[in-house]
Coordinates of C-alpha atoms and ligand atoms in Angstrom, one line a residue:
M1255 CA 50.8 83.5 -75.1
A1256 CA 53.1 81.4 -72.8
T1257 CA 51.9 77.9 -72.2
A1258 CA 53.2 75.1 -69.9
T1259 CA 53.3 71.5 -70.9
R1260 CA 51.4 69.2 -68.7
P1261 CA 52.6 65.8 -67.6
D1262 CA 50.7 63.1 -69.4
Q1263 CA 48.8 61.9 -66.3
S1264 CA 47.6 65.5 -65.5
Q1265 CA 46.3 65.8 -69.1
Q1266 CA 44.5 62.5 -68.6
T1267 CA 42.9 63.8 -65.4
V1268 CA 41.7 67.0 -67.2
N1269 CA 40.3 64.9 -70.1
L1270 CA 38.5 62.6 -67.7
A1271 CA 36.7 65.6 -66.2
F1272 CA 35.4 66.7 -69.6
E1273 CA 34.3 63.4 -70.9
S1274 CA 30.6 62.9 -71.4
H1275 CA 29.0 61.1 -68.5
Y1276 CA 25.8 59.1 -67.9
D1277 CA 23.6 59.8 -64.9
M1278 CA 23.6 57.8 -61.7
P1279 CA 20.0 58.1 -60.6
R1280 CA 20.2 55.4 -57.9
R1281 CA 21.0 56.7 -54.4
T1282 CA 24.1 54.9 -53.3
E1283 CA 26.1 55.0 -50.0
L1284 CA 29.7 56.0 -50.6
P1285 CA 32.6 54.5 -48.7
V1286 CA 34.1 57.2 -46.4
R1287 CA 37.9 57.4 -45.6
G1288 CA 38.7 59.5 -42.6
E1289 CA 36.0 60.9 -40.3
L1290 CA 33.2 63.4 -41.0
P1291 CA 32.3 65.8 -38.2
T1292 CA 29.3 64.4 -36.3
W1293 CA 27.5 67.8 -36.6
L1294 CA 27.6 67.7 -40.4
A1295 CA 24.1 66.9 -41.5
G1296 CA 22.3 68.0 -44.6
Q1297 CA 22.3 68.0 -48.4
L1298 CA 24.9 69.3 -50.8
L1299 CA 23.4 70.1 -54.2
R1300 CA 25.7 70.8 -57.1
N1301 CA 25.2 71.6 -60.7
G1302 CA 27.3 71.9 -63.8
P1303 CA 27.7 70.6 -67.4
G1304 CA 27.8 66.8 -67.4
R1305 CA 27.4 65.9 -71.0
W1306 CA 28.8 67.6 -74.1
K1307 CA 28.2 64.8 -76.7
F1308 CA 25.4 62.7 -78.1
D1309 CA 25.9 60.3 -81.1
G1310 CA 29.1 61.9 -82.1
S1311 CA 27.7 65.5 -82.1
E1312 CA 29.6 67.6 -79.6
V1313 CA 29.1 71.2 -78.3
N1314 CA 32.1 73.6 -78.4
H1315 CA 32.5 75.0 -74.9
W1316 CA 32.7 73.8 -71.3
F1317 CA 29.6 76.0 -70.5
D1318 CA 27.5 74.3 -73.2
G1319 CA 27.3 70.9 -71.6
M1320 CA 23.9 69.6 -70.3
S1321 CA 22.9 70.3 -66.7
L1322 CA 23.8 67.4 -64.3
V1323 CA 22.6 67.9 -60.7
H1324 CA 24.5 66.0 -58.0
S1325 CA 23.2 65.3 -54.5
F1326 CA 25.2 64.3 -51.5
D1327 CA 23.1 63.5 -48.4
I1328 CA 25.3 63.6 -45.3
A1329 CA 24.2 62.3 -41.9
D1330 CA 25.8 60.4 -38.9
G1331 CA 29.1 60.3 -40.6
R1332 CA 27.7 58.6 -43.8
V1333 CA 27.3 59.9 -47.3
H1334 CA 24.7 59.0 -50.0
Y1335 CA 25.2 60.1 -53.6
M1336 CA 23.2 60.3 -56.8
N1337 CA 23.0 62.5 -59.8
R1338 CA 20.5 63.2 -62.6
F1339 CA 20.2 65.3 -65.8
I1340 CA 17.7 68.1 -65.8
E1341 CA 15.1 67.3 -68.4
S1342 CA 15.2 70.6 -70.1
R1343 CA 13.9 71.0 -73.7
A1344 CA 17.5 71.4 -74.8
Y1345 CA 18.6 68.2 -73.1
K1346 CA 15.6 66.1 -74.4
Q1347 CA 16.1 67.2 -77.9
F1348 CA 19.9 66.8 -77.8
R1349 CA 19.4 63.3 -76.4
S1350 CA 16.7 62.2 -78.9
S1351 CA 18.1 63.6 -82.1
G1352 CA 21.9 63.8 -81.3
E1353 CA 21.9 67.4 -82.4
L1354 CA 21.5 70.7 -80.7
S1355 CA 18.2 72.4 -81.3
L1356 CA 18.6 75.6 -79.2
S1357 CA 21.4 78.2 -79.1
E1358 CA 23.9 77.6 -76.2
F1359 CA 26.6 80.0 -74.8
A1360 CA 29.2 79.2 -77.5
S1361 CA 27.5 76.5 -79.7
D1362 CA 24.6 76.9 -82.2
P1363 CA 22.4 74.3 -83.9
C1364 CA 23.2 73.7 -87.5
R1365 CA 20.7 75.7 -89.4
T1366 CA 19.8 76.1 -93.0
R1367 CA 19.9 79.6 -94.5
F1368 CA 16.2 79.7 -94.3
Q1369 CA 16.1 78.6 -90.6
R1370 CA 18.7 81.2 -89.8
I1371 CA 16.6 84.0 -91.3
Q1372 CA 13.6 82.6 -89.3
S1373 CA 15.6 82.5 -86.1
V1374 CA 16.4 86.3 -86.4
F1375 CA 12.7 86.8 -85.7
R1376 CA 12.3 84.0 -83.2
P1377 CA 15.5 83.5 -81.4
Q1378 CA 15.7 80.0 -79.8
V1379 CA 17.6 80.5 -76.6
T1380 CA 18.6 77.4 -74.6
D1381 CA 16.8 76.4 -71.4
N1382 CA 19.7 74.2 -70.2
P1383 CA 20.1 75.4 -66.6
A1384 CA 23.7 74.2 -66.0
I1385 CA 25.4 76.6 -63.7
N1386 CA 24.0 76.6 -60.2
A1387 CA 21.6 74.7 -57.8
M1388 CA 20.1 76.0 -54.7
K1389 CA 17.3 75.8 -52.2
F1390 CA 15.1 78.9 -52.4
G1391 CA 12.2 79.0 -49.9
E1392 CA 10.8 75.5 -50.3
H1393 CA 11.8 75.3 -54.0
H1394 CA 14.9 73.6 -55.2
I1395 CA 16.1 75.3 -58.4
A1396 CA 18.7 74.8 -61.2
L1397 CA 19.9 78.0 -62.8
S1398 CA 21.9 79.3 -65.7
E1399 CA 21.9 82.4 -67.8
T1400 CA 18.8 81.1 -69.5
P1401 CA 15.4 82.9 -69.4
M1402 CA 14.1 80.5 -66.8
A1403 CA 14.9 78.6 -63.6
Y1404 CA 14.0 74.9 -63.4
E1405 CA 12.6 73.2 -60.3
F1406 CA 13.6 69.7 -59.3
D1407 CA 12.7 67.3 -56.6
P1408 CA 15.5 67.2 -54.0
T1409 CA 14.9 63.5 -53.1
T1410 CA 14.8 62.0 -56.6
L1411 CA 16.4 64.9 -58.5
E1412 CA 13.6 64.5 -61.1
T1413 CA 12.7 67.6 -63.0
V1414 CA 9.4 69.2 -61.8
G1415 CA 9.2 72.0 -64.4
V1416 CA 10.0 75.6 -64.9
A1417 CA 10.1 77.4 -61.5
Y1418 CA 9.9 80.9 -62.9
E1419 CA 10.8 82.9 -65.9
N1420 CA 13.0 86.0 -65.7
P1421 CA 11.6 89.3 -66.6
D1422 CA 14.1 89.6 -69.5
T1423 CA 16.0 87.3 -72.0
F1424 CA 18.8 86.5 -69.6
A1425 CA 19.7 86.6 -65.9
T1426 CA 22.8 85.6 -63.9
A1427 CA 23.0 82.2 -62.2
H1428 CA 24.4 84.0 -59.1
P1429 CA 21.4 85.6 -57.4
H1430 CA 22.0 87.0 -53.9
L1431 CA 19.7 86.1 -51.0
D1432 CA 18.3 88.8 -48.7
G1433 CA 18.9 87.4 -45.2
A1434 CA 16.0 89.3 -43.7
S1435 CA 13.2 88.8 -46.3
G1436 CA 14.4 85.5 -47.9
E1437 CA 14.0 87.2 -51.3
L1438 CA 16.3 86.5 -54.2
L1439 CA 17.9 89.4 -55.9
N1440 CA 19.2 89.1 -59.5
L1441 CA 20.4 91.0 -62.5
S1442 CA 18.9 90.4 -66.0
C1443 CA 19.5 91.6 -69.4
K1444 CA 17.2 92.3 -72.3
F1445 CA 18.7 92.3 -75.8
G1446 CA 17.0 94.1 -78.6
P1447 CA 16.7 97.5 -80.4
R1448 CA 16.3 99.0 -76.9
S1449 CA 18.4 96.9 -74.6
S1450 CA 18.5 97.2 -70.9
Q1451 CA 19.9 95.5 -67.8
S1452 CA 17.7 95.3 -64.7
F1453 CA 17.9 94.3 -61.1
F1454 CA 14.8 92.4 -59.8
R1455 CA 13.7 90.5 -56.8
V1456 CA 11.8 87.2 -56.4
Q1457 CA 9.5 86.3 -53.5
P1458 CA 10.4 82.9 -51.9
D1459 CA 6.8 81.7 -51.5
T1460 CA 4.8 82.9 -54.4
L1461 CA 7.9 83.3 -56.8
A1462 CA 6.4 86.7 -57.7
Q1463 CA 8.8 89.2 -59.2
M1464 CA 9.4 92.9 -58.9
R1465 CA 11.8 95.0 -60.8
I1466 CA 14.0 97.2 -58.7
A1467 CA 15.8 99.3 -61.4
R1468 CA 16.2 99.3 -65.1
L1469 CA 19.4 100.7 -66.7
K1470 CA 19.3 101.4 -70.5
R1471 CA 22.3 100.1 -72.3
Q1472 CA 22.8 100.3 -76.1
H1473 CA 25.6 97.8 -75.9
P1474 CA 25.2 95.6 -72.8
T1475 CA 28.1 94.0 -71.1
Y1476 CA 28.4 90.3 -70.3
Q1477 CA 27.3 89.8 -66.7
H1478 CA 27.9 86.6 -64.7
S1479 CA 27.3 87.9 -61.2
F1480 CA 27.0 91.2 -59.2
G1481 CA 27.9 92.6 -55.8
M1482 CA 25.6 93.4 -52.9
S1483 CA 26.3 95.4 -49.7
G1484 CA 23.8 96.2 -47.0
R1485 CA 22.4 99.2 -48.9
W1486 CA 23.6 98.8 -52.5
L1487 CA 23.5 96.6 -55.5
I1488 CA 26.8 96.8 -57.3
F1489 CA 26.8 96.7 -61.1
T1490 CA 30.3 96.2 -62.4
E1491 CA 30.6 96.7 -66.2
F1492 CA 33.8 95.3 -67.5
P1493 CA 34.3 96.4 -71.2
F1494 CA 33.2 93.0 -72.7
R1495 CA 30.1 94.2 -74.6
V1496 CA 27.8 93.4 -77.5
N1497 CA 25.8 95.1 -80.2
P1498 CA 22.6 93.1 -79.6
L1499 CA 21.7 93.1 -83.3
D1500 CA 24.9 91.1 -83.9
I1501 CA 23.4 88.3 -81.9
L1502 CA 20.5 88.1 -84.3
R1503 CA 22.4 88.9 -87.5
S1504 CA 25.9 87.4 -87.3
G1505 CA 25.1 83.8 -87.3
R1506 CA 27.7 83.3 -84.6
P1507 CA 27.0 81.6 -81.2
F1508 CA 26.0 84.0 -78.4
I1509 CA 29.3 84.8 -76.7
E1510 CA 31.2 85.1 -79.9
N1511 CA 29.4 88.4 -80.6
F1512 CA 30.9 90.1 -77.6
E1513 CA 33.9 92.4 -78.1
F1514 CA 36.5 93.4 -75.6
H1515 CA 37.2 97.2 -75.5
P1516 CA 39.9 97.7 -72.8
E1517 CA 40.3 101.4 -73.9
E1518 CA 36.9 102.1 -72.4
G1519 CA 37.9 100.9 -68.9
T1520 CA 35.3 99.5 -66.4
K1521 CA 32.3 101.3 -64.9
I1522 CA 31.0 100.5 -61.5
T1523 CA 27.5 101.7 -60.5
L1524 CA 25.8 101.6 -57.1
I1525 CA 22.0 101.1 -57.1
D1526 CA 19.9 101.4 -53.9
R1527 CA 18.5 98.0 -53.0
E1528 CA 15.2 99.5 -51.8
T1529 CA 14.5 102.4 -54.1
G1530 CA 16.5 101.5 -57.3
A1531 CA 18.0 105.0 -57.2
I1532 CA 21.6 105.4 -58.6
G1533 CA 24.1 106.1 -55.8
G1534 CA 27.1 106.9 -57.9
E1535 CA 29.3 105.8 -60.8
W1536 CA 33.1 105.2 -60.7
Q1537 CA 35.6 104.3 -63.4
A1538 CA 38.2 101.6 -63.0
E1539 CA 40.9 99.7 -64.9
P1540 CA 39.7 97.3 -67.7
G1541 CA 39.6 93.6 -67.1
F1542 CA 37.0 90.9 -66.8
C1543 CA 35.3 88.9 -64.1
F1544 CA 32.9 86.1 -63.6
H1545 CA 32.5 86.1 -59.9
H1546 CA 32.0 88.9 -57.3
V1547 CA 33.2 87.7 -53.8
N1548 CA 31.8 90.2 -51.2
A1549 CA 31.0 93.9 -50.7
W1550 CA 30.3 96.1 -47.7
E1551 CA 30.1 99.7 -46.5
E1552 CA 32.8 101.4 -44.4
G1553 CA 31.4 104.8 -43.4
E1554 CA 30.5 106.5 -46.7
D1555 CA 32.9 104.2 -48.7
V1556 CA 31.8 101.0 -50.4
V1557 CA 34.3 98.2 -50.7
V1558 CA 33.9 95.5 -53.4
D1559 CA 35.9 92.3 -53.8
L1560 CA 35.9 90.1 -56.9
C1561 CA 38.0 87.6 -58.9
R1562 CA 39.6 89.7 -61.7
F1563 CA 41.1 88.5 -65.0
E1564 CA 43.4 90.9 -66.9
D1565 CA 41.4 90.3 -70.1
V1566 CA 38.7 88.0 -71.6
S1567 CA 41.0 85.2 -72.8
I1568 CA 39.5 82.9 -70.2
V1569 CA 36.4 82.6 -72.3
E1570 CA 38.5 81.3 -75.3
N1571 CA 40.5 79.1 -73.0
L1572 CA 37.4 77.1 -71.9
Y1573 CA 36.5 75.8 -75.3
L1574 CA 36.7 72.0 -75.1
E1575 CA 39.4 71.7 -77.7
K1576 CA 41.6 74.3 -75.9
I1577 CA 41.1 72.5 -72.5
R1578 CA 42.1 69.2 -74.1
E1579 CA 45.3 70.7 -75.6
A1580 CA 48.4 69.8 -73.6
G1581 CA 49.3 73.3 -72.6
Y1582 CA 47.1 75.7 -70.6
P1583 CA 48.0 79.4 -70.8
E1584 CA 50.0 80.6 -67.8
D1585 CA 48.4 84.1 -67.8
S1586 CA 44.8 83.0 -67.7
A1587 CA 44.4 83.1 -63.9
A1588 CA 42.1 85.4 -61.9
Y1589 CA 43.2 87.2 -58.7
L1590 CA 41.3 88.6 -55.7
H1591 CA 40.9 92.3 -56.5
R1592 CA 39.5 95.1 -54.3
Y1593 CA 37.8 98.3 -55.1
R1594 CA 37.1 101.2 -52.8
L1595 CA 34.4 103.5 -54.0
K1596 CA 34.6 106.9 -52.3
P1597 CA 31.8 109.5 -52.6
G1598 CA 32.7 112.3 -55.0
A1599 CA 35.6 110.5 -56.5
E1600 CA 35.6 109.8 -60.3
R1601 CA 37.8 106.7 -60.1
A1602 CA 37.7 103.7 -57.8
E1603 CA 40.8 103.0 -55.8
E1604 CA 41.8 99.4 -56.6
H1605 CA 44.5 96.8 -55.9
R1606 CA 45.2 93.1 -56.2
V1607 CA 44.8 91.6 -52.7
S1608 CA 46.8 88.4 -53.2
E1609 CA 49.3 86.9 -55.7
E1610 CA 47.6 83.5 -55.3
P1611 CA 45.3 82.7 -58.3
I1612 CA 41.6 82.0 -57.2
E1613 CA 38.3 81.3 -59.0
L1614 CA 34.9 79.8 -58.0
P1615 CA 35.1 81.9 -54.8
R1616 CA 33.0 81.2 -51.7
I1617 CA 32.8 82.8 -48.3
N1618 CA 30.9 82.2 -45.0
Y1619 CA 27.9 83.8 -46.8
K1620 CA 25.4 83.6 -43.9
E1621 CA 27.7 85.4 -41.4
N1622 CA 29.8 87.7 -43.6
N1623 CA 28.0 88.6 -46.9
C1624 CA 27.6 92.4 -47.0
R1625 CA 30.0 92.7 -44.1
P1626 CA 33.8 92.9 -43.7
Y1627 CA 35.2 89.4 -43.8
S1628 CA 38.6 87.7 -43.5
Y1629 CA 38.5 84.6 -45.7
V1630 CA 37.7 83.6 -49.2
Y1631 CA 37.9 79.9 -50.4
G1632 CA 38.2 78.8 -54.0
V1633 CA 40.0 76.7 -56.6
G1634 CA 43.5 77.7 -57.8
M1635 CA 46.3 76.8 -60.1
G1636 CA 50.0 76.9 -60.1
H1637 CA 52.0 80.0 -61.1
D1638 CA 53.6 78.0 -63.9
G1639 CA 50.3 77.3 -65.7
G1640 CA 49.8 73.6 -66.2
V1641 CA 46.6 72.2 -64.7
P1642 CA 43.9 74.6 -63.8
F1643 CA 41.9 73.8 -60.7
D1644 CA 44.6 71.5 -59.3
R1645 CA 44.3 72.9 -55.7
L1646 CA 41.9 74.4 -53.1
V1647 CA 43.0 77.7 -51.7
K1648 CA 42.0 79.8 -48.7
I1649 CA 43.0 83.5 -49.0
D1650 CA 43.3 85.9 -46.1
A1651 CA 41.4 88.8 -47.6
T1652 CA 43.1 91.4 -45.4
W1653 CA 46.8 90.4 -45.9
G1654 CA 46.6 88.2 -49.1
S1655 CA 48.4 85.2 -47.6
A1656 CA 47.2 81.8 -48.8
T1657 CA 46.8 78.3 -47.4
I1658 CA 46.6 75.4 -49.9
W1659 CA 45.4 71.8 -50.2
R1660 CA 46.5 69.9 -53.2
E1661 CA 47.2 66.3 -54.3
D1662 CA 48.9 65.1 -57.5
N1663 CA 46.6 64.4 -60.4
C1664 CA 43.6 65.7 -58.4
L1665 CA 41.2 68.1 -60.1
V1666 CA 39.0 70.0 -57.6
G1667 CA 35.6 71.7 -57.8
E1668 CA 34.2 74.8 -56.0
P1669 CA 34.6 74.5 -52.2
V1670 CA 31.3 75.1 -50.4
F1671 CA 31.7 76.4 -46.8
V1672 CA 29.6 74.9 -44.1
A1673 CA 29.9 76.6 -40.6
A1674 CA 30.1 74.5 -37.5
P1675 CA 26.9 74.9 -35.4
D1676 CA 28.7 76.5 -32.5
A1677 CA 31.2 78.3 -34.5
K1678 CA 33.3 81.0 -32.7
A1679 CA 35.3 82.1 -35.7
E1680 CA 34.5 83.0 -39.3
D1681 CA 36.4 79.9 -40.6
D1682 CA 35.1 77.4 -38.0
G1683 CA 33.6 74.8 -40.3
V1684 CA 34.3 72.6 -43.3
L1685 CA 34.7 72.9 -47.0
L1686 CA 32.9 70.4 -49.3
S1687 CA 34.4 70.0 -52.8
L1688 CA 33.5 67.5 -55.6
A1689 CA 37.0 66.5 -56.7
L1690 CA 38.3 64.1 -59.3
D1691 CA 41.1 61.7 -58.5
G1692 CA 42.8 61.2 -61.9
E1693 CA 45.0 58.4 -60.9
A1694 CA 42.1 56.2 -59.4
E1695 CA 39.8 57.5 -62.2
R1696 CA 37.0 58.3 -59.8
S1697 CA 35.5 61.3 -58.1
M1698 CA 35.0 62.0 -54.5
L1699 CA 33.5 64.4 -52.0
L1700 CA 36.4 66.0 -50.3
V1701 CA 35.9 67.4 -46.8
L1702 CA 38.5 69.8 -45.5
D1703 CA 38.8 71.7 -42.2
A1704 CA 38.3 75.3 -43.3
R1705 CA 40.6 76.6 -40.5
D1706 CA 43.8 75.0 -41.8
M1707 CA 42.8 73.3 -45.1
T1708 CA 43.7 69.8 -43.8
E1709 CA 41.7 66.9 -45.1
L1710 CA 39.1 65.4 -42.7
A1711 CA 37.5 62.8 -45.0
R1712 CA 36.8 61.8 -48.5
A1713 CA 33.7 59.9 -49.7
E1714 CA 34.5 58.0 -52.9
I1715 CA 32.2 57.6 -55.9
S1716 CA 32.7 54.4 -58.0
R1717 CA 33.6 56.3 -61.1
A1718 CA 34.5 59.7 -62.5
V1719 CA 31.9 62.5 -62.7
P1720 CA 32.6 66.1 -63.8
P1721 CA 33.3 68.5 -61.0
G1722 CA 30.7 71.1 -62.3
F1723 CA 30.4 74.7 -61.4
H1724 CA 28.4 75.7 -58.3
G1725 CA 26.3 74.3 -55.5
N1726 CA 24.9 74.9 -52.1
F1727 CA 24.5 73.1 -48.8
S1728 CA 21.2 73.1 -46.8
R1729 CA 21.1 71.7 -43.2
S1730 CA 18.6 69.0 -42.4
Ligands
CO2440 CO1 29.6 81.1 -61.9

């Protein structure tokens, strides 16, 4: 695999982003350089792994760090910031004992042979909700692929408790929101002798759940997100799958039981959002994806966009020891990829939309989710490998052209789109990204004009914090 050597300073920036951090639970006003739009008022909540190490004991993978929730309160051109760890069982035990007690994505607790045999009968899955944070109804929740969502107080970020438990062992941290009903729709997975993957909905007020469809799968595929159009739920099964018994028997961490079978190709299934009925199945080229971008109907056709990797090497490349190696693989980028599902066809039509790498994709969700759209925003990397996430990109989803913001030694996080209140165009608004200035050794909230990707302002935090994965903005 080809690798590119990073300049020392870039490597230091990357290392700084993956150091273990302490929380900053005191709400602090940040100095702002530049000018924030006067209309920008509300709260940006973000979540992601913030601590990988206690007392010299470290987890293996980026995804295994403990959930750190960040809050940026924005009003009248001013920004207040704080962050706090979610007090999950996994976090409290890791903090007090310096050792993992529950199984994470790619790290397992040390167990004696006897404990391992016991755990086959009572698997101890983590409750560390380190992937996403969102406001759902009046609840503020932190999510991961764990069996439950945690609720926290949006003012103090203190953990309230478990918000709801998923119907199955796992669910994605990327639910969709139904604009009309306010319901949350998600995809779960049950591992066992009779495994299945299910779509379910959660009520915003009561948090009551209802299953929409259950699909029996002997060897379930890894699912990080799914697509949704006006009528359909889109279940994309890339051939990265597991024999569930291996999770119990192998003694290996969760994700290391999955195997890539490119010869099997990818299967895309449409499921009716209302009835749960299957609307069709299509075959496609193999590959892998974490994030769907958008989907919509065009007459009888369904169009699905996602960020596609050629293979599953990205999972390997995000082990902490790989990230810290000077040399990130060149060929580990994802690209915007489009499928067209035509009724009666066996295969999906598919093509790469843009040659610009993109991950952690966001769109103008409120206006354009489930509809044709023009722009996707995300984090990118150079074509020569080097530093991943060293730029913010905006891709024209029709033509594939890209506009880029970047700065030397700056590592960026997912850009969250916030529309201007009187927006006349899809991209009339700002992007908010938690970025790390490696040279100054501190993080900042970066505010870009989404129309041309120019910087409007930055609000500087006094030290470095990890950029994390995902977040959402709610207006005040
Ligand atoms: Co994600």
